Short mmCIF file of C-alpha atoms in Angstrom, two decimals:
data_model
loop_
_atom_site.label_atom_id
_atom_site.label_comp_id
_atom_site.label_asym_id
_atom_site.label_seq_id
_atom_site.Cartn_x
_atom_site.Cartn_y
_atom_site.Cartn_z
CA UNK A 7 0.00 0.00 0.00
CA UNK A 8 1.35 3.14 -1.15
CA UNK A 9 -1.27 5.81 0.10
CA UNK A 10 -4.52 6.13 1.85
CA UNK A 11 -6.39 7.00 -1.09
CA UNK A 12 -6.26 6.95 -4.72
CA UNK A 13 -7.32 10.47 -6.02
CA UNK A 14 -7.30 13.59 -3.73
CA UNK A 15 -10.46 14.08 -3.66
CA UNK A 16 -11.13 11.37 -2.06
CA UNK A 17 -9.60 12.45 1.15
CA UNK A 18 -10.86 14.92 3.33
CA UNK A 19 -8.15 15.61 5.59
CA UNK A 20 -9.39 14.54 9.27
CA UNK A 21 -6.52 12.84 10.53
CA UNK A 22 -8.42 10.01 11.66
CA UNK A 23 -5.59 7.72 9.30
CA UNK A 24 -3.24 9.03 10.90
CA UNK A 25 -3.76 8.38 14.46
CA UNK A 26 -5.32 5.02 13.80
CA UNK A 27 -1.90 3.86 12.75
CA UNK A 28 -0.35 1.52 15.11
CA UNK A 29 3.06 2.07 13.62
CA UNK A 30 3.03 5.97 13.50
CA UNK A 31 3.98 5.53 10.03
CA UNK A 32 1.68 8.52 8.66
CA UNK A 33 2.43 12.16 9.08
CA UNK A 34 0.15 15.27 7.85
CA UNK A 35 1.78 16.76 4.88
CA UNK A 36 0.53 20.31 3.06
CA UNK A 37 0.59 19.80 -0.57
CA UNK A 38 0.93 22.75 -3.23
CA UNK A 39 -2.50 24.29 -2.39
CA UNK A 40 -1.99 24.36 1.47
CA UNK A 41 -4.25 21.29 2.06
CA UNK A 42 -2.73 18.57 4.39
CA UNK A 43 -2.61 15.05 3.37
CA UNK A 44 -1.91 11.82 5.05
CA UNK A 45 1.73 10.82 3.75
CA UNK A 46 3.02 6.69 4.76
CA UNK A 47 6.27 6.31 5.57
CA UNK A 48 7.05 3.22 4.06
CA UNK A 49 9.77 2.22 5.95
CA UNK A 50 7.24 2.01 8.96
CA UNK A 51 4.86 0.76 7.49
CA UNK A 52 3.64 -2.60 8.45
CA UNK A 53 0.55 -2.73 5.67
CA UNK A 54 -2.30 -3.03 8.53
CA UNK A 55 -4.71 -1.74 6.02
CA UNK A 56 -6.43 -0.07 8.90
CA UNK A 57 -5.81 3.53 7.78
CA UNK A 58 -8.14 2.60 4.97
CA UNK A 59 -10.71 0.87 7.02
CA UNK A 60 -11.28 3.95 9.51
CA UNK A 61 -11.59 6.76 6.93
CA UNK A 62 -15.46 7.47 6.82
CA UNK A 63 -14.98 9.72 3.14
CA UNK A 64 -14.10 6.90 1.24
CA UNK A 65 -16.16 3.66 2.94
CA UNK A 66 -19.72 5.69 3.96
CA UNK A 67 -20.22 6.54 7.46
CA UNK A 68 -22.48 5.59 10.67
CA UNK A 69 -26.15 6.87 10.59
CA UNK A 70 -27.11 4.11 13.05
CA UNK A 71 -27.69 6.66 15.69
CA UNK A 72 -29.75 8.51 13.74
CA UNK A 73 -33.35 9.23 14.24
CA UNK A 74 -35.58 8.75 11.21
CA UNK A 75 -36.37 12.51 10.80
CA UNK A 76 -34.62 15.34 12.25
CA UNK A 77 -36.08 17.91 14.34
CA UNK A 78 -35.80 21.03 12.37
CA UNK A 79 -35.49 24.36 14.58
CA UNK A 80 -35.10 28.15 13.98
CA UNK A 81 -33.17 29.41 16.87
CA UNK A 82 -32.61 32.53 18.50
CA UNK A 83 -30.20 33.34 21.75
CA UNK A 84 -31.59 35.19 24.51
CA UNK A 85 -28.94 36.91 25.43
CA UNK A 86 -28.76 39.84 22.61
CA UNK A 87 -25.08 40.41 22.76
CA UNK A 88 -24.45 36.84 22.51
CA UNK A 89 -26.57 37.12 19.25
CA UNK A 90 -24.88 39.81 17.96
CA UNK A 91 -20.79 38.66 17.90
CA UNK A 92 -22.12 35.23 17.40
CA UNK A 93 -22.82 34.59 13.02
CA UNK A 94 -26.01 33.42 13.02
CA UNK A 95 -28.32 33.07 16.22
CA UNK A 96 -26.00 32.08 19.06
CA UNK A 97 -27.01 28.25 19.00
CA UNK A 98 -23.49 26.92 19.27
CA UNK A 99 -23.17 29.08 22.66
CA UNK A 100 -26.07 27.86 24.24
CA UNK A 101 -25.10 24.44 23.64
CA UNK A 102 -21.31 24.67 24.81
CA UNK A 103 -22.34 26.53 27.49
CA UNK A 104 -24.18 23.63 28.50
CA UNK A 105 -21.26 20.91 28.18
CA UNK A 106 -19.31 23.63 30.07
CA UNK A 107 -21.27 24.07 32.91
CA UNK A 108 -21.14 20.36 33.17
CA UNK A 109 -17.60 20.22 33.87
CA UNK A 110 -17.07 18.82 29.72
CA UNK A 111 -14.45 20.25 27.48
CA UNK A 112 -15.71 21.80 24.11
CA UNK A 113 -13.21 21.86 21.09
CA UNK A 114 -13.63 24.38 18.09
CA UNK A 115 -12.27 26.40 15.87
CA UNK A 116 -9.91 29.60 16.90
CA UNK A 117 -7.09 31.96 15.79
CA UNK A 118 -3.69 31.53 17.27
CA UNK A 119 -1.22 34.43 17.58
CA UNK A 120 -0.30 34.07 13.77
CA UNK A 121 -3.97 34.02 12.05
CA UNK A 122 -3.94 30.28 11.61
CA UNK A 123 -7.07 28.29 11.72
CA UNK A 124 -6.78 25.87 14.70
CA UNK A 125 -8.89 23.06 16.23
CA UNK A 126 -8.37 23.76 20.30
CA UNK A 127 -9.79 23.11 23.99
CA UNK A 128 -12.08 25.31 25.83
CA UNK A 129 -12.53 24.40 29.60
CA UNK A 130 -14.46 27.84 29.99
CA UNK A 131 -16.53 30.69 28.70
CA UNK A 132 -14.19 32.56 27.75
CA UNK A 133 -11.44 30.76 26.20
CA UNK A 134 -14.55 28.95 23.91
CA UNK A 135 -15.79 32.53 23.02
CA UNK A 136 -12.40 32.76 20.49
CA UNK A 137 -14.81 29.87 18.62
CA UNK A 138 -17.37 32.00 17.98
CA UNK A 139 -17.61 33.29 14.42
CA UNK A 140 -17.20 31.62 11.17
CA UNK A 141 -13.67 30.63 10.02
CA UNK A 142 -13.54 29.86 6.20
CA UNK A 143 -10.48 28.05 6.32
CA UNK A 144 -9.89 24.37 6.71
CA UNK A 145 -8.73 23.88 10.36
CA UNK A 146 -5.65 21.92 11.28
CA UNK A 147 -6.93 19.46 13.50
CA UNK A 148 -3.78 18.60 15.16
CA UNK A 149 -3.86 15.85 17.86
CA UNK A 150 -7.17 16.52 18.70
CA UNK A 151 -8.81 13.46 17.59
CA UNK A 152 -6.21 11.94 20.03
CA UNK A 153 -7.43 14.34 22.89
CA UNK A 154 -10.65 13.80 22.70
CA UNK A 155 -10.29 9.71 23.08
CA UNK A 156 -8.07 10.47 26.29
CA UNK A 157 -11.08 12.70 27.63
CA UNK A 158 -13.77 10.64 27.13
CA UNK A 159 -11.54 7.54 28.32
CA UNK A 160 -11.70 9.95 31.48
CA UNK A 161 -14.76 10.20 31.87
CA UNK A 162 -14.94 13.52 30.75
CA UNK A 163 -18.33 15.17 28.53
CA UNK A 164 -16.63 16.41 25.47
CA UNK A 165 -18.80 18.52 22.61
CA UNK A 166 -16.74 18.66 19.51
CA UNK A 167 -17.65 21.06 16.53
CA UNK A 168 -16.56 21.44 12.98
CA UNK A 169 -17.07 19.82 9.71
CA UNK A 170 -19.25 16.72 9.00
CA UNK A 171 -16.23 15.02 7.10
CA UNK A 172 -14.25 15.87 10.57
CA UNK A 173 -17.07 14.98 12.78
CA UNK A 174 -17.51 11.56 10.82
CA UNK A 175 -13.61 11.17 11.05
CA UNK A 176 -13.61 11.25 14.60
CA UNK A 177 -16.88 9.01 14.67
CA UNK A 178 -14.77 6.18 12.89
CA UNK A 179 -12.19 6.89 14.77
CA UNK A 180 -13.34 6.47 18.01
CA UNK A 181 -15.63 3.43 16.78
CA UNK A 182 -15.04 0.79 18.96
CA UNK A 183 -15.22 3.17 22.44
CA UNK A 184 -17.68 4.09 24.47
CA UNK A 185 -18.76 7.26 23.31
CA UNK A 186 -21.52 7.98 26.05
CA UNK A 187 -19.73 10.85 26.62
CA UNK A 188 -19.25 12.55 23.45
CA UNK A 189 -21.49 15.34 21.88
CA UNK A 190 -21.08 15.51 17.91
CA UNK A 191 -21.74 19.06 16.39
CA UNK A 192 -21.39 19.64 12.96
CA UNK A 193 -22.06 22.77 10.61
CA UNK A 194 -23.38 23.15 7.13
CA UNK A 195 -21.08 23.17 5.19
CA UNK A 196 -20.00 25.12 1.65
CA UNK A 197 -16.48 23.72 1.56
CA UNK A 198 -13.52 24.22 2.95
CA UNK A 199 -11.01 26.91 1.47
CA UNK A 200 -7.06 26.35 1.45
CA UNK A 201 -5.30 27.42 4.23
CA UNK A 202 -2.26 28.44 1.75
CA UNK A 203 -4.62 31.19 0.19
CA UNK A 204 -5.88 32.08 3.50
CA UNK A 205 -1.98 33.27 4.51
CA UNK A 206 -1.13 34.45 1.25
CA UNK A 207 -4.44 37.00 2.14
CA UNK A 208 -3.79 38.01 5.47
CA UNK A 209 0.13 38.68 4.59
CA UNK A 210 -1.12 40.62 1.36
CA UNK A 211 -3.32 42.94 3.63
CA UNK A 212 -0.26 43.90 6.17
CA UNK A 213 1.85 44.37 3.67
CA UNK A 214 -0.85 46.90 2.28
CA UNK A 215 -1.45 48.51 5.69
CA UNK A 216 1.85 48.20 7.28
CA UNK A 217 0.47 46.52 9.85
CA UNK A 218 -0.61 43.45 11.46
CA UNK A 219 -3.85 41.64 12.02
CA UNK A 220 -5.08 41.50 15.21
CA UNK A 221 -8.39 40.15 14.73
CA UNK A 222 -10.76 38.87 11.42
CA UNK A 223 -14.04 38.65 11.24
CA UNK A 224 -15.25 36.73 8.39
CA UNK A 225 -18.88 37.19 8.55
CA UNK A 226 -19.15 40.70 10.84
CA UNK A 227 -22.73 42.18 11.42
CA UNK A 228 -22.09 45.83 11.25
CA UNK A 229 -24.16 45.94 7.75
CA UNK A 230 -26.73 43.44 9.63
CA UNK A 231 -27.00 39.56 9.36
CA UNK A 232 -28.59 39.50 5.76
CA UNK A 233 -25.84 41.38 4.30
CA UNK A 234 -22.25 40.54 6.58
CA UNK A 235 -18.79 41.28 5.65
CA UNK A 236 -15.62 40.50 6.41
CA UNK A 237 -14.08 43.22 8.98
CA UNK A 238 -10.07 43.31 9.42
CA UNK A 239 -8.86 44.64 12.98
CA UNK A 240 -5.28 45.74 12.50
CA UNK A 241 -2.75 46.40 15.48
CA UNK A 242 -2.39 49.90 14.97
CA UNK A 243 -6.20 49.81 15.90
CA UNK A 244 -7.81 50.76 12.17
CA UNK A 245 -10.90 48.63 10.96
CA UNK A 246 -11.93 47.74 7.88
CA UNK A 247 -14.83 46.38 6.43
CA UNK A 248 -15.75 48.39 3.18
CA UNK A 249 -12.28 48.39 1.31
CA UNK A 250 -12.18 45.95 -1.93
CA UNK A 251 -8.69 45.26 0.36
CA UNK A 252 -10.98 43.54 2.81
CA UNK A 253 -13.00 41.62 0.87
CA UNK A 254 -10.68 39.68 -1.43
CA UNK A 255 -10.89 36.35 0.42
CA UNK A 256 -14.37 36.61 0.48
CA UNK A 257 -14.61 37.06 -2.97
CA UNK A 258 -11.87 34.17 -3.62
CA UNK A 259 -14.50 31.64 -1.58
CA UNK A 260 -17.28 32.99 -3.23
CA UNK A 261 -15.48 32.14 -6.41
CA UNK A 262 -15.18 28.56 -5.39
CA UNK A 263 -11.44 27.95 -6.67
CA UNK A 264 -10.18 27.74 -3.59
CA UNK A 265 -12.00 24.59 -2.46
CA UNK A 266 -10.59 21.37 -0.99
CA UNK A 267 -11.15 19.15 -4.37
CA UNK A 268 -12.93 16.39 -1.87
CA UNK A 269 -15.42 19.29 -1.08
CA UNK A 270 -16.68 19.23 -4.76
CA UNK A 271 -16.91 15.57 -4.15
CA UNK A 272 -18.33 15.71 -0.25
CA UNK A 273 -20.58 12.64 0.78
CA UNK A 274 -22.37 14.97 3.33
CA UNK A 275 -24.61 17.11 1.66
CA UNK A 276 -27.34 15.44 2.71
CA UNK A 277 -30.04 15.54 5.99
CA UNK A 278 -28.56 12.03 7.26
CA UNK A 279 -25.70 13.72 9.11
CA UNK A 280 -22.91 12.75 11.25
CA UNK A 281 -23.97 14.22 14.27
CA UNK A 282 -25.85 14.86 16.63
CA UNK A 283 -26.71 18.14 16.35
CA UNK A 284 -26.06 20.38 13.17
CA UNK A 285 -26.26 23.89 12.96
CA UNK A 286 -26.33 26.93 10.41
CA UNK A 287 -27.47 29.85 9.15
CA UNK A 288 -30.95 30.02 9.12
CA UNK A 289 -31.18 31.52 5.29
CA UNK A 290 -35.13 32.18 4.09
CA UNK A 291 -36.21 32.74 7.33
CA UNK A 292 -37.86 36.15 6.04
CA UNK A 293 -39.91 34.13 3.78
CA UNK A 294 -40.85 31.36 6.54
CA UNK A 295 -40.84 33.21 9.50
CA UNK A 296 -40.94 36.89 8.99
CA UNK A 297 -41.87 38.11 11.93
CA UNK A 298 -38.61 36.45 13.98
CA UNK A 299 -36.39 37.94 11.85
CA UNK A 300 -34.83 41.34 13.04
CA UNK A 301 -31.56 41.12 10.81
CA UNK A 302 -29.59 40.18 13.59
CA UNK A 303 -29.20 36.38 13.05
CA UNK A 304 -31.53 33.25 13.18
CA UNK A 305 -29.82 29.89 13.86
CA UNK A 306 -31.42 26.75 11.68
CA UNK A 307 -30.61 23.98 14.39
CA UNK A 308 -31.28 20.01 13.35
CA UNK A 309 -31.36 17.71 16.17
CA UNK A 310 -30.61 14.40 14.41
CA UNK A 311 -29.84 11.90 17.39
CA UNK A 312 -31.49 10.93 20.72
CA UNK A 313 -28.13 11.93 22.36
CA UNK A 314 -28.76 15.73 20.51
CA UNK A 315 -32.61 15.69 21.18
CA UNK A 316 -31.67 15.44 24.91
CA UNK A 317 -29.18 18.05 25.29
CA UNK A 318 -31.28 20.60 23.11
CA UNK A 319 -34.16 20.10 25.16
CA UNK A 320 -32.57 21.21 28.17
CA UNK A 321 -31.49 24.39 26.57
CA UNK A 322 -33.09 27.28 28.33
CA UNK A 323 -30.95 29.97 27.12
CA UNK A 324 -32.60 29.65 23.68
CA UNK A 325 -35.51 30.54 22.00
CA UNK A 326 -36.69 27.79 19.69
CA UNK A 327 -39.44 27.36 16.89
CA UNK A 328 -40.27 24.41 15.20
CA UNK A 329 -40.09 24.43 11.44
CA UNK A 330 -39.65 21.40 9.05
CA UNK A 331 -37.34 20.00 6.20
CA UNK A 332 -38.45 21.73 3.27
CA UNK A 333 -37.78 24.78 4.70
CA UNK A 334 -35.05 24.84 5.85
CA UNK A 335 -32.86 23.38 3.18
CA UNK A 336 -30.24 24.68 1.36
CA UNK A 337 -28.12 24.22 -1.43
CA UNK A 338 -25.17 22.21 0.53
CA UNK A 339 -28.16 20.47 2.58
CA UNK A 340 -29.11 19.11 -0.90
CA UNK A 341 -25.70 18.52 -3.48
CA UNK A 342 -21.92 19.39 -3.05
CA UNK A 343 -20.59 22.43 -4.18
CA UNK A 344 -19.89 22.71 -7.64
CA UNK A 345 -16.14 22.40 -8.83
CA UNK A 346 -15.72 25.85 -11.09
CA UNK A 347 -14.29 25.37 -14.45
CA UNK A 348 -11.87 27.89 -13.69
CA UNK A 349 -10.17 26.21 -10.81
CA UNK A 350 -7.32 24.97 -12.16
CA UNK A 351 -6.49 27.76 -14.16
CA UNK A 352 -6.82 29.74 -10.64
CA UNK A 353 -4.29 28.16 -9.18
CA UNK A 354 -1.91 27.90 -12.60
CA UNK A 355 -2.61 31.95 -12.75
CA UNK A 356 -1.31 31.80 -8.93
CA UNK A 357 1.88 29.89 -9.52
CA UNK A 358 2.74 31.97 -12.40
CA UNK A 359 1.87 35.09 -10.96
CA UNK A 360 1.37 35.61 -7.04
CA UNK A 361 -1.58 36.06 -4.90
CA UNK A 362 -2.35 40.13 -6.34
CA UNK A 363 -2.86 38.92 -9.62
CA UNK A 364 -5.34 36.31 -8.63
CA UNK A 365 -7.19 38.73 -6.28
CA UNK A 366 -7.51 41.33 -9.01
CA UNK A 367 -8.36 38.70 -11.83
CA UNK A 368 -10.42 36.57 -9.56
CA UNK A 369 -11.91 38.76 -6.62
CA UNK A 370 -12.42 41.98 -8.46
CA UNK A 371 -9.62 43.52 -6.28
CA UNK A 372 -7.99 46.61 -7.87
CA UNK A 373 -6.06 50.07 -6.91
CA UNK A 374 -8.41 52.06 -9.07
CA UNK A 375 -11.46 50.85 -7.26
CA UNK A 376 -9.78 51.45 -4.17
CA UNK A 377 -9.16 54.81 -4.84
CA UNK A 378 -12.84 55.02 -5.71
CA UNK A 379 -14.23 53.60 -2.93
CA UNK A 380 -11.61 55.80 -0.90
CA UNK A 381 -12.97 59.17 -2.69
CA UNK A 382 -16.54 57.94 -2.23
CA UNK A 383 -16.13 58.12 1.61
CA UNK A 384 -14.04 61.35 1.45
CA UNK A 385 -16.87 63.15 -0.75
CA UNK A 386 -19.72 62.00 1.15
CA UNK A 387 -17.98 63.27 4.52
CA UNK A 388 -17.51 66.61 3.21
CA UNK A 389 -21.26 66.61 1.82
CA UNK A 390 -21.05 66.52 -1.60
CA UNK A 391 -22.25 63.26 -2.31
CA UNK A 392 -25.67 61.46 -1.02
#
């Protein structure tokens, strides 16, 4: 056996190879888009075959705990504020915040000190608030498939959150545990963007500004919920949230070249999901549910598992109304997203050329529009534009 899989896009990324390997003969390895892949060093290898076996992309994964039809929720935090800096309705706080005050650890999705997307541990509030807010970047899981099995082994209530393909990773994983303790969370998914173009953006935008990124908000709320925007907090304590400088990886997702290639081929786009509870964006709630919209975010919330029914039940920091599937379903609730015909010329135009051309041929980003958008703001301040 030379490799875990055969194409790349058969291969999601969740580590769950990796750590299954009794010989330690597989190490994470970033290939020429950023995306890690499970590498086998040969010399260690001792053929098991059980890298293969465990990966849930490639050989389907367990719905057995599934209940035949999920509960389907619009959700709402009590708590305003929480609403607000949360991207949608504040559902994922309301559930951590229950594992928490249960003594369980929660892992998610956070910046560390150099803008990388990293899986971590929260033991409180307030080091699981740094999960709030959507990340589009795949996360670099780390070890933590290997945490959570010591935890649980523990005895210890442990909610982990991210990705179906990483939530069914760790499900195959941890397969032949007890996993009484465990809480699966999932989101819905659009794909997840390379973590190469994600550094190539955030070193672009200091070099612009001079200086660096403190903070990065990929889906901010200071336009409202229905129309977010990506808001850039530098060091030097500037904002910005309007600049075509700001918006470039947005665009670049939006553009869908920047995908994993399993995403285009993703086996979860579909209501039978790997978790327990999944959560989104509640999008067409103004059609369904008018008068609970106030702009401010609506959670859609499905509760797919006994295990998930029990835990959302006893949420009382939530308000909840029932809706149904058809709904509340959206485009990666239905199909995968759809590989762009321009991808690989994206990412031949990137090796040629650098990350500015891309942005400018791919993301709309230019200096004259800048210096638009600039004059715009200067004109209207001094009142001579509406």
């Amino acid at each position: 056996m030379k490799s875990v899989f055969d194409k790349k896009n058969n291969c999601c990324g969740c580590t769950a190879c990796k750590y299954i390997c009794p010989a330690d003969a597989i190490e994470m390895m970033p290939d020429r888009e950023g995306f890690l892949y499970p590498e086998i060093n040969q010399e260690l290898c001792i053929d098991c075959g059980l890298c293969r076996k465990v990966c849930a992309f490639q050989n389907g994964y367990d719905r057995s705990d599934n209940i035949q039809f999920p509960g389907v929720y619009a959700v709402k935090h009590k708590n305003e504020d929480v609403r607000i800096s949360s991207t949608s309705g504040g559902a994922f706080t309301a559930i951590s915040d229950h594992i928490l005050e249960n003594g369980g650890v929660v892992f998610g999705v956070a910046f560390d000190d150099n803008m990388n997307v990293m899986h971590m541990a929260a033991k409180s509030k307030s080091e699981r608030n740094k999960f709030k807010g959507s990340k589009y970047v795949q996360s670099n899981l780390n070890d933590v498939y290997k945490k959570t099995a010591q935890l649980i082994t523990e005895g210890v209530q442990v909610l982990f959150t991210g990705t179906p393909c990483q939530t069914a990773g760790l499900k195959h994983f941890l397969a032949k545990m007890d996993t009484k303790n465990l809480v699966l969370c999932d989101i819905v998914c659009h794909g997840v963007p390379s973590p190469l173009m994600w550094r190539e953006h955030i070193k672009h935008i200091q070099k612009k500004r001079n200086s660096k990124v403190a903070s990065y908000y990929c889906r901010h709320k200071v336009n409202g919920w229905h129309s977010h925007t990506e808001m850039v907090v530098f060091e030097n304590g500037k904002k910005e949230y309007k600049s075509d400088l700001s918006q470039i990886y947005k665009r670049l997702f939006h553009s869908k070249n920047i995908l994993r290639p399993a995403c285009y081929n993703c086996r979860y786009t579909n209501l039978e999901r790997p978790s327990d509870i999944t959560i989104a964006d509640f999008w067409g709630i103004e059609k369904i549910m008018p008068e609970i919209d106030d702009n401010k975010g609506v959670s859609l919330v499905l509760v797919n598992t006994e295990k998930g029914k029990q835990i959302f039940s006893s949420l009382n920091t939530i308000y909840k109304w029932e809706s149904n599937v058809d709904d509340c379903l959206q485009p990666n609730l239905i199909a995968p997203t759809k590989k762009p015909f321009s991808r690989e010329q994206f990412w031949q135009d990137y090796y040629q050329n650098g990350f500015e051309f891309v942005a400018k041929k791919y993301a709309g980003y230019s200096l004259i529009k800048t210096i638009k958008s600039k004059l715009k703001i200067v004109l209207k301040k001094a009142g001579l534009l509406s």
